Amino acid sequence: MDLTDEQTLELTKQFIRAESVSPRDEGCQLIIADFLKPLGFEIEHMRFDDVDNLWAARSNGNPDAPVFVFAGHTDVVPPGPIDEWRTNPFEPVIEGDTLYGRGAADMKGSLAAMLTSTKRFIENTGNYEGTLAFLITSDEEADAINGTVKVLQELNKRGSPITWCIVGEPSSSETLADSVRIGRRGSLNADLTILGQQGHVAYPDDADNPIHAAMQALAELVGTCWDDGNQYFPPTTMQISNIHSGSGVNNIIPGEMNLVFNFRFSTESTEVSLKSRTIEILEKFNLQYRIEWSLSGNPFITEGGELIAAVQSSIKELLGIETDLSTAGGTSDGRFIAPYGAQVVELGPCNKTIHKIDECVSIRELQQLSRVYTDILQRLFTKPG
Ligand SMILES: [Zn+2]
């Protein structure tokens, strides 16, 4: 362990001690700013509503040279029942190589690795041409309304495009960097109410049962093949998560049935195509209904480019493995960054314990992650042209 390795661990511990349950930051961004300032970064705190965001940039040489951004979040999900944790979730505890604490893997450890990797890069490389930046929010785990999305709108107004972006989300499954994410599926929610007419179960002719009316349409909805996916994405899936109807008694035909469902969709489908196919099915069975849609994110993909190449080479050279280029998992802030034309890769520690009781991370892997990040920076910024 050298000094920088020590610092990766120390910073992670400091972050864990901050009880930054979403959307609170609890001083994490000040720690980041204090670390980056002496390295020559210009710090900008961007507060939108109740959310703290930080933009820190260090430019060198030609202003038109590439812009590399580390993106991440300081907020964490709530710890859940504290007495089920073997340790206090907001007190970092080390056992062997394992560091326990809420946010250890998602994603306070990555933040620490980003900081120390940057320090190592600047100290070793000195003269790069381009901009190094940090885009840090405390609104990723909750609404994601006043975080990354707003910072990007602001940056876009100023015309500062992002060339390459690494998001520190925990992308690895079994061992560090066995998997990186180069895209994510889209997510589309529907809240559907089938309308009927309430009545006595003994007099069905005087009522219109919305449950019965919905049956065939639902069977068709869940049986539909929305697309076959492609080389980057599995086929689009549709899942019903809630169904409610009736008042709990056995002699009333209910007047309404409500259901909530979600699409996780590939780039072979679009928000518009999924909506129109759903409506087609509902109309085919002559249902009376109301439907409300909300889009959580469009699918995105980074195909090829220098960033993926650098990430693959660094992982191969430092860790000796071929990383899997994946699009699995839930949404992340990458969905806001990619549409601006940036190459986006998510690379972070193992995700086995994220959002769980006893969240933890391998200390050695965090320190390796910092070295991998540095190596990626070196490859990107020393590449000719
Ligand atoms: Zn996260």
Short mmCIF file of C-alpha atoms and ligand atoms in Angstrom, two decimals:
data_model
loop_
_atom_site.label_atom_id
_atom_site.label_comp_id
_atom_site.label_asym_id
_atom_site.label_seq_id
_atom_site.Cartn_x
_atom_site.Cartn_y
_atom_site.Cartn_z
CA MET A 1 0.00 0.00 0.00
CA ASP A 2 1.41 3.39 -0.94
CA LEU A 3 0.25 6.81 0.20
CA THR A 4 -2.35 7.13 -2.54
CA ASP A 5 -3.81 3.73 -1.61
CA GLU A 6 -4.08 4.90 2.01
CA GLN A 7 -5.83 8.01 0.79
CA THR A 8 -8.37 6.01 -1.23
CA LEU A 9 -9.33 4.15 1.93
CA GLU A 10 -9.33 7.25 4.14
CA LEU A 11 -11.54 9.23 1.77
CA THR A 12 -14.04 6.36 1.48
CA LYS A 13 -14.25 6.22 5.27
CA GLN A 14 -14.82 9.97 5.48
CA PHE A 15 -17.63 9.76 2.94
CA ILE A 16 -19.31 6.85 4.75
CA ARG A 17 -19.35 8.86 8.00
CA ALA A 18 -21.53 11.49 6.28
CA GLU A 19 -25.15 10.37 6.64
CA SER A 20 -25.97 11.51 3.13
CA VAL A 21 -29.28 9.78 2.60
CA SER A 22 -30.73 11.01 -0.69
CA PRO A 23 -30.97 13.89 -1.53
CA ARG A 24 -28.69 15.10 1.29
CA ASP A 25 -24.97 15.57 0.69
CA GLU A 26 -23.86 16.18 4.28
CA GLY A 27 -20.53 17.74 3.39
CA CYS A 28 -19.23 15.08 0.98
CA GLN A 29 -18.91 17.60 -1.85
CA LEU A 30 -16.85 19.88 0.37
CA ILE A 31 -14.42 17.03 0.97
CA ILE A 32 -14.21 16.54 -2.81
CA ALA A 33 -13.71 20.28 -3.41
CA ASP A 34 -11.01 20.47 -0.74
CA PHE A 35 -9.19 17.60 -2.38
CA LEU A 36 -9.39 18.98 -5.91
CA LYS A 37 -8.63 22.66 -5.22
CA PRO A 38 -4.92 22.16 -4.43
CA LEU A 39 -4.65 20.08 -7.62
CA GLY A 40 -5.63 23.14 -9.65
CA PHE A 41 -9.36 22.50 -10.17
CA GLU A 42 -11.84 25.33 -10.37
CA ILE A 43 -14.75 24.52 -8.13
CA GLU A 44 -18.34 25.43 -8.76
CA HIS A 45 -21.14 24.52 -6.38
CA MET A 46 -24.45 24.33 -8.22
CA ARG A 47 -27.46 24.14 -5.95
CA PHE A 48 -30.81 23.42 -7.55
CA ASP A 49 -33.75 23.51 -5.14
CA ASP A 50 -32.70 21.31 -2.20
CA VAL A 51 -29.92 19.49 -4.06
CA ASP A 52 -26.17 20.16 -3.89
CA ASN A 53 -24.17 19.54 -7.04
CA LEU A 54 -20.54 20.10 -7.78
CA TRP A 55 -18.75 20.85 -11.02
CA ALA A 56 -14.96 20.95 -10.84
CA ALA A 57 -12.75 21.39 -13.89
CA ARG A 58 -9.06 21.67 -14.65
CA SER A 59 -8.14 22.74 -18.17
CA ASN A 60 -4.76 22.54 -19.74
CA GLY A 61 -3.65 23.76 -23.15
CA ASN A 62 -6.02 23.99 -26.08
CA PRO A 63 -9.60 24.84 -25.00
CA ASP A 64 -10.96 22.72 -27.87
CA ALA A 65 -9.16 19.61 -26.63
CA PRO A 66 -11.23 16.70 -25.23
CA VAL A 67 -13.15 16.95 -21.97
CA PHE A 68 -13.01 13.96 -19.63
CA VAL A 69 -15.57 13.79 -16.81
CA PHE A 70 -15.82 11.58 -13.75
CA ALA A 71 -19.52 11.44 -12.85
CA GLY A 72 -20.89 10.25 -9.55
CA HIS A 73 -23.22 10.74 -6.63
CA THR A 74 -22.66 11.36 -2.93
CA ASP A 75 -26.16 10.37 -1.83
CA VAL A 76 -27.02 6.89 -0.62
CA VAL A 77 -30.22 4.90 -0.13
CA PRO A 78 -31.54 4.67 3.45
CA PRO A 79 -29.90 1.97 5.58
CA GLY A 80 -33.15 0.14 6.37
CA PRO A 81 -33.52 -1.42 9.85
CA ILE A 82 -30.26 -0.41 11.58
CA ASP A 83 -30.30 -3.27 14.08
CA GLU A 84 -30.13 -5.77 11.21
CA TRP A 85 -26.72 -4.36 10.26
CA ARG A 86 -23.78 -6.09 11.88
CA THR A 87 -22.11 -2.67 12.12
CA ASN A 88 -23.35 0.93 12.23
CA PRO A 89 -24.06 1.76 8.54
CA PHE A 90 -22.60 5.25 8.95
CA GLU A 91 -19.46 4.19 10.77
CA PRO A 92 -16.86 2.61 8.45
CA VAL A 93 -15.74 -0.74 9.83
CA ILE A 94 -12.91 -2.81 8.39
CA GLU A 95 -12.68 -6.58 8.69
CA GLY A 96 -9.74 -8.02 6.77
CA ASP A 97 -9.99 -6.62 3.23
CA THR A 98 -13.66 -5.67 3.60
CA LEU A 99 -14.94 -2.18 4.36
CA TYR A 100 -18.53 -2.03 5.61
CA GLY A 101 -20.85 0.97 5.47
CA ARG A 102 -23.79 2.41 3.55
CA GLY A 103 -22.47 3.66 0.23
CA ALA A 104 -19.19 1.72 0.42
CA ALA A 105 -19.94 0.21 -3.01
CA ASP A 106 -22.63 2.61 -4.30
CA MET A 107 -20.72 4.78 -4.73
CA LYS A 108 -18.56 6.45 -2.13
CA GLY A 109 -15.68 4.06 -2.78
CA SER A 110 -15.70 5.01 -6.46
CA LEU A 111 -15.65 8.71 -5.56
CA ALA A 112 -12.53 8.15 -3.48
CA ALA A 113 -10.92 6.15 -6.30
CA MET A 114 -11.72 8.92 -8.81
CA LEU A 115 -10.06 11.52 -6.59
CA THR A 116 -6.86 9.60 -5.92
CA SER A 117 -6.61 8.45 -9.54
CA THR A 118 -6.78 12.08 -10.65
CA LYS A 119 -4.09 13.10 -8.17
CA ARG A 120 -1.83 10.29 -9.39
CA PHE A 121 -2.49 11.23 -13.01
CA ILE A 122 -1.73 14.92 -12.52
CA GLU A 123 1.39 14.24 -10.49
CA ASN A 124 2.73 11.68 -12.96
CA THR A 125 1.63 13.22 -16.24
CA GLY A 126 1.81 16.94 -15.61
CA ASN A 127 1.24 18.12 -19.11
CA TYR A 128 -1.91 16.78 -20.71
CA GLU A 129 -3.97 18.65 -23.25
CA GLY A 130 -7.65 18.91 -22.45
CA THR A 131 -10.00 19.24 -19.51
CA LEU A 132 -10.42 16.96 -16.53
CA ALA A 133 -13.68 17.42 -14.67
CA PHE A 134 -15.93 16.06 -11.92
CA LEU A 135 -19.73 16.13 -12.11
CA ILE A 136 -21.00 15.15 -8.68
CA THR A 137 -24.61 15.18 -7.51
CA SER A 138 -26.50 14.21 -4.37
CA ASP A 139 -29.69 13.43 -6.25
CA GLU A 140 -29.13 10.12 -8.02
CA GLU A 141 -30.83 7.58 -5.76
CA ALA A 142 -34.08 9.54 -5.34
CA ASP A 143 -35.84 11.77 -7.86
CA ALA A 144 -32.86 12.68 -10.06
CA ILE A 145 -34.61 15.93 -10.98
CA ASN A 146 -32.23 18.53 -9.54
CA GLY A 147 -28.99 16.67 -10.09
CA THR A 148 -27.00 15.63 -13.14
CA VAL A 149 -29.76 16.55 -15.55
CA LYS A 150 -29.76 20.22 -14.41
CA VAL A 151 -25.97 20.50 -14.26
CA LEU A 152 -25.82 19.28 -17.86
CA GLN A 153 -28.42 21.83 -18.97
CA GLU A 154 -26.23 24.53 -17.42
CA LEU A 155 -23.04 23.19 -19.04
CA ASN A 156 -24.81 22.92 -22.36
CA LYS A 157 -25.80 26.60 -22.21
CA ARG A 158 -22.12 27.45 -21.85
CA GLY A 159 -21.27 25.14 -24.73
CA SER A 160 -18.93 22.81 -22.83
CA PRO A 161 -19.42 19.44 -24.48
CA ILE A 162 -18.26 16.26 -22.73
CA THR A 163 -16.09 13.95 -24.83
CA TRP A 164 -15.59 11.03 -22.45
CA CYS A 165 -17.36 10.20 -19.21
CA ILE A 166 -16.78 7.49 -16.65
CA VAL A 167 -19.65 6.97 -14.23
CA GLY A 168 -18.54 5.26 -11.01
CA GLU A 169 -21.61 3.05 -10.61
CA PRO A 170 -20.79 -0.40 -9.25
CA SER A 171 -20.68 -2.28 -12.56
CA SER A 172 -18.70 -5.35 -11.48
CA SER A 173 -20.37 -8.60 -10.49
CA GLU A 174 -17.90 -11.17 -9.12
CA THR A 175 -14.56 -9.42 -9.30
CA LEU A 176 -13.44 -5.87 -10.07
CA ALA A 177 -14.09 -4.79 -13.66
CA ASP A 178 -15.32 -8.19 -14.87
CA SER A 179 -18.12 -6.11 -16.34
CA VAL A 180 -18.52 -2.48 -17.43
CA ARG A 181 -21.70 -0.89 -18.69
CA ILE A 182 -21.69 0.78 -22.09
CA GLY A 183 -25.40 1.48 -22.15
CA ARG A 184 -28.62 0.93 -20.34
CA ARG A 185 -32.08 -0.17 -21.25
CA GLY A 186 -34.85 2.39 -21.32
CA SER A 187 -37.58 2.37 -18.68
CA LEU A 188 -41.20 3.31 -19.34
CA ASN A 189 -43.99 3.17 -16.74
CA ALA A 190 -47.73 2.91 -17.32
CA ASP A 191 -50.56 3.43 -14.87
CA LEU A 192 -53.68 1.91 -16.44
CA THR A 193 -57.23 2.08 -15.16
CA ILE A 194 -59.84 -0.14 -16.82
CA LEU A 195 -63.28 1.35 -16.39
CA GLY A 196 -66.39 -0.75 -15.79
CA GLN A 197 -69.63 -0.30 -13.97
CA GLN A 198 -70.16 -1.26 -10.35
CA GLY A 199 -73.04 -3.57 -9.45
CA HIS A 200 -74.31 -6.57 -7.46
CA VAL A 201 -72.61 -9.85 -8.34
CA ALA A 202 -76.08 -11.46 -8.50
CA TYR A 203 -77.09 -9.05 -11.28
CA PRO A 204 -74.13 -9.06 -13.71
CA ASP A 205 -76.32 -7.88 -16.58
CA ASP A 206 -76.71 -4.57 -14.78
CA ALA A 207 -72.98 -4.13 -14.27
CA ASP A 208 -69.78 -4.21 -16.30
CA ASN A 209 -66.92 -6.10 -14.68
CA PRO A 210 -63.58 -4.39 -15.45
CA ILE A 211 -61.61 -7.44 -14.24
CA HIS A 212 -63.33 -9.71 -16.74
CA ALA A 213 -63.02 -7.10 -19.46
CA ALA A 214 -59.28 -6.78 -18.87
CA MET A 215 -58.37 -10.49 -18.82
CA GLN A 216 -57.83 -11.13 -22.52
CA ALA A 217 -56.10 -7.82 -23.14
CA LEU A 218 -53.70 -8.47 -20.26
CA ALA A 219 -52.98 -11.95 -21.55
CA GLU A 220 -52.08 -10.43 -24.90
CA LEU A 221 -49.99 -7.69 -23.31
CA VAL A 222 -47.90 -10.11 -21.26
CA GLY A 223 -47.62 -12.53 -24.18
CA THR A 224 -46.42 -9.96 -26.71
CA CYS A 225 -42.90 -10.08 -28.13
CA TRP A 226 -41.99 -6.38 -28.21
CA ASP A 227 -38.69 -6.90 -30.00
CA ASP A 228 -35.84 -9.40 -30.23
CA GLY A 229 -33.16 -7.12 -28.80
CA ASN A 230 -29.87 -6.74 -30.65
CA GLN A 231 -26.16 -7.35 -30.16
CA TYR A 232 -26.07 -4.95 -27.18
CA PHE A 233 -29.50 -5.39 -25.62
CA PRO A 234 -31.67 -8.30 -24.53
CA PRO A 235 -35.26 -8.29 -25.81
CA THR A 236 -37.60 -5.68 -24.35
CA THR A 237 -39.56 -6.94 -21.34
CA MET A 238 -42.88 -5.87 -19.87
CA GLN A 239 -43.77 -6.58 -16.23
CA ILE A 240 -46.98 -5.89 -14.33
CA SER A 241 -46.05 -4.81 -10.80
CA ASN A 242 -49.43 -3.99 -9.27
CA ILE A 243 -53.09 -4.91 -9.80
CA HIS A 244 -55.89 -3.52 -7.67
CA SER A 245 -59.59 -3.90 -7.94
CA GLY A 246 -62.56 -4.53 -5.68
CA SER A 247 -63.32 -3.41 -2.15
CA GLY A 248 -62.68 -6.68 -0.35
CA VAL A 249 -66.28 -7.85 -0.20
CA ASN A 250 -67.67 -10.79 -2.17
CA ASN A 251 -70.92 -9.38 -3.49
CA ILE A 252 -69.89 -6.28 -5.45
CA ILE A 253 -68.68 -6.14 -9.02
CA PRO A 254 -66.05 -3.38 -8.89
CA GLY A 255 -66.29 -0.28 -11.04
CA GLU A 256 -62.57 -0.01 -11.85
CA MET A 257 -59.42 -1.99 -12.05
CA ASN A 258 -56.02 -0.34 -11.80
CA LEU A 259 -52.70 -1.76 -12.84
CA VAL A 260 -49.14 -0.53 -13.00
CA PHE A 261 -46.62 -1.93 -15.43
CA ASN A 262 -43.13 -1.18 -16.66
CA PHE A 263 -41.18 -1.72 -19.85
CA ARG A 264 -37.41 -2.19 -19.81
CA PHE A 265 -36.65 -1.58 -23.43
CA SER A 266 -33.87 -1.99 -25.94
CA THR A 267 -32.91 0.39 -28.74
CA GLU A 268 -35.11 -1.75 -31.05
CA SER A 269 -38.20 -0.19 -29.44
CA THR A 270 -39.03 3.41 -28.62
CA GLU A 271 -41.29 5.15 -26.17
CA VAL A 272 -43.65 5.88 -29.05
CA SER A 273 -43.69 2.34 -30.45
CA LEU A 274 -44.36 0.78 -27.04
CA LYS A 275 -47.17 3.20 -26.28
CA SER A 276 -48.88 2.73 -29.61
CA ARG A 277 -48.68 -1.07 -29.49
CA THR A 278 -50.13 -1.05 -25.98
CA ILE A 279 -53.02 1.20 -27.03
CA GLU A 280 -53.66 -1.00 -30.06
CA ILE A 281 -54.15 -4.02 -27.80
CA LEU A 282 -56.43 -2.14 -25.41
CA GLU A 283 -58.55 -0.88 -28.31
CA LYS A 284 -58.69 -4.29 -29.94
CA PHE A 285 -60.61 -5.58 -26.89
CA ASN A 286 -62.84 -2.48 -26.75
CA LEU A 287 -61.76 -1.55 -23.25
CA GLN A 288 -62.80 1.69 -21.60
CA TYR A 289 -59.67 2.98 -19.92
CA ARG A 290 -57.46 5.79 -18.74
CA ILE A 291 -53.72 5.49 -19.07
CA GLU A 292 -50.89 7.65 -17.75
CA TRP A 293 -47.32 7.21 -18.91
CA SER A 294 -44.02 8.26 -17.41
CA LEU A 295 -40.65 7.78 -19.04
CA SER A 296 -37.77 7.16 -16.60
CA GLY A 297 -35.17 7.07 -19.32
CA ASN A 298 -34.51 6.27 -22.95
CA PRO A 299 -32.06 3.49 -23.78
CA PHE A 300 -28.56 4.60 -24.64
CA ILE A 301 -25.45 2.91 -25.96
CA THR A 302 -21.83 3.89 -26.54
CA GLU A 303 -20.58 1.97 -29.58
CA GLY A 304 -16.86 1.85 -30.14
CA GLY A 305 -14.74 4.97 -29.61
CA GLU A 306 -11.53 5.72 -27.71
CA LEU A 307 -13.08 5.47 -24.24
CA ILE A 308 -14.23 1.86 -24.48
CA ALA A 309 -10.92 0.90 -26.07
CA ALA A 310 -8.96 2.58 -23.25
CA VAL A 311 -11.14 0.98 -20.57
CA GLN A 312 -10.72 -2.48 -22.09
CA SER A 313 -6.95 -2.10 -22.45
CA SER A 314 -6.43 -0.76 -18.92
CA ILE A 315 -8.47 -3.54 -17.36
CA LYS A 316 -6.61 -6.14 -19.39
CA GLU A 317 -3.20 -4.76 -18.55
CA LEU A 318 -3.70 -4.05 -14.86
CA LEU A 319 -6.13 -6.79 -13.86
CA GLY A 320 -5.44 -9.42 -16.50
CA ILE A 321 -9.07 -9.92 -17.53
CA GLU A 322 -11.28 -9.30 -20.55
CA THR A 323 -14.15 -7.15 -19.37
CA ASP A 324 -17.70 -7.82 -20.45
CA LEU A 325 -19.40 -4.90 -22.22
CA SER A 326 -22.87 -4.98 -20.73
CA THR A 327 -26.15 -3.07 -20.79
CA ALA A 328 -27.75 -4.88 -17.84
CA GLY A 329 -29.02 -3.36 -14.61
CA GLY A 330 -31.26 -0.44 -13.69
CA THR A 331 -31.01 3.14 -14.83
CA SER A 332 -28.16 5.49 -13.93
CA ASP A 333 -27.22 9.10 -14.55
CA GLY A 334 -25.47 7.91 -17.71
CA ARG A 335 -28.92 8.26 -19.32
CA PHE A 336 -28.65 12.06 -18.94
CA ILE A 337 -25.06 12.35 -20.16
CA ALA A 338 -25.04 10.10 -23.23
CA PRO A 339 -27.73 12.02 -25.18
CA TYR A 340 -25.35 15.01 -25.35
CA GLY A 341 -23.07 12.93 -27.53
CA ALA A 342 -20.54 11.89 -24.89
CA GLN A 343 -18.98 8.44 -24.85
CA VAL A 344 -20.11 6.99 -21.51
CA VAL A 345 -18.83 3.95 -19.64
CA GLU A 346 -19.82 2.87 -16.14
CA LEU A 347 -17.00 1.28 -14.21
CA GLY A 348 -17.05 0.67 -10.48
CA PRO A 349 -16.72 -2.00 -7.76
CA CYS A 350 -18.80 -5.15 -7.22
CA ASN A 351 -22.52 -4.62 -6.91
CA LYS A 352 -23.49 -7.70 -4.87
CA THR A 353 -24.30 -5.78 -1.69
CA ILE A 354 -25.57 -2.46 -3.03
CA HIS A 355 -28.76 -1.13 -1.44
CA LYS A 356 -28.62 -4.08 1.00
CA ILE A 357 -28.06 -4.52 4.73
CA ASP A 358 -24.27 -4.83 5.37
CA GLU A 359 -23.21 -3.11 2.14
CA CYS A 360 -19.47 -3.55 1.73
CA VAL A 361 -16.56 -3.28 -0.66
CA SER A 362 -13.12 -4.84 -1.07
CA ILE A 363 -10.47 -2.31 -0.04
CA ARG A 364 -7.91 -3.84 -2.39
CA GLU A 365 -10.34 -3.58 -5.29
CA LEU A 366 -11.01 0.11 -4.58
CA GLN A 367 -7.29 0.76 -4.66
CA GLN A 368 -7.01 -1.19 -7.92
CA LEU A 369 -9.94 0.78 -9.29
CA SER A 370 -8.05 4.00 -8.63
CA ARG A 371 -5.07 2.65 -10.61
CA VAL A 372 -7.30 1.52 -13.46
CA TYR A 373 -8.88 5.00 -13.62
CA THR A 374 -5.41 6.59 -13.77
CA ASP A 375 -4.34 4.23 -16.53
CA ILE A 376 -7.46 5.08 -18.55
CA LEU A 377 -6.68 8.81 -18.23
CA GLN A 378 -3.14 8.19 -19.39
CA ARG A 379 -4.28 6.25 -22.43
CA LEU A 380 -6.88 8.85 -23.43
CA PHE A 381 -4.65 11.86 -23.00
CA THR A 382 -1.42 10.51 -24.40
CA LYS A 383 -3.08 9.14 -27.52
CA PRO A 384 -1.74 10.94 -30.61
CA GLY A 385 -4.24 13.16 -32.42
ZN ZN B 1 -25.28 4.47 -7.50
#
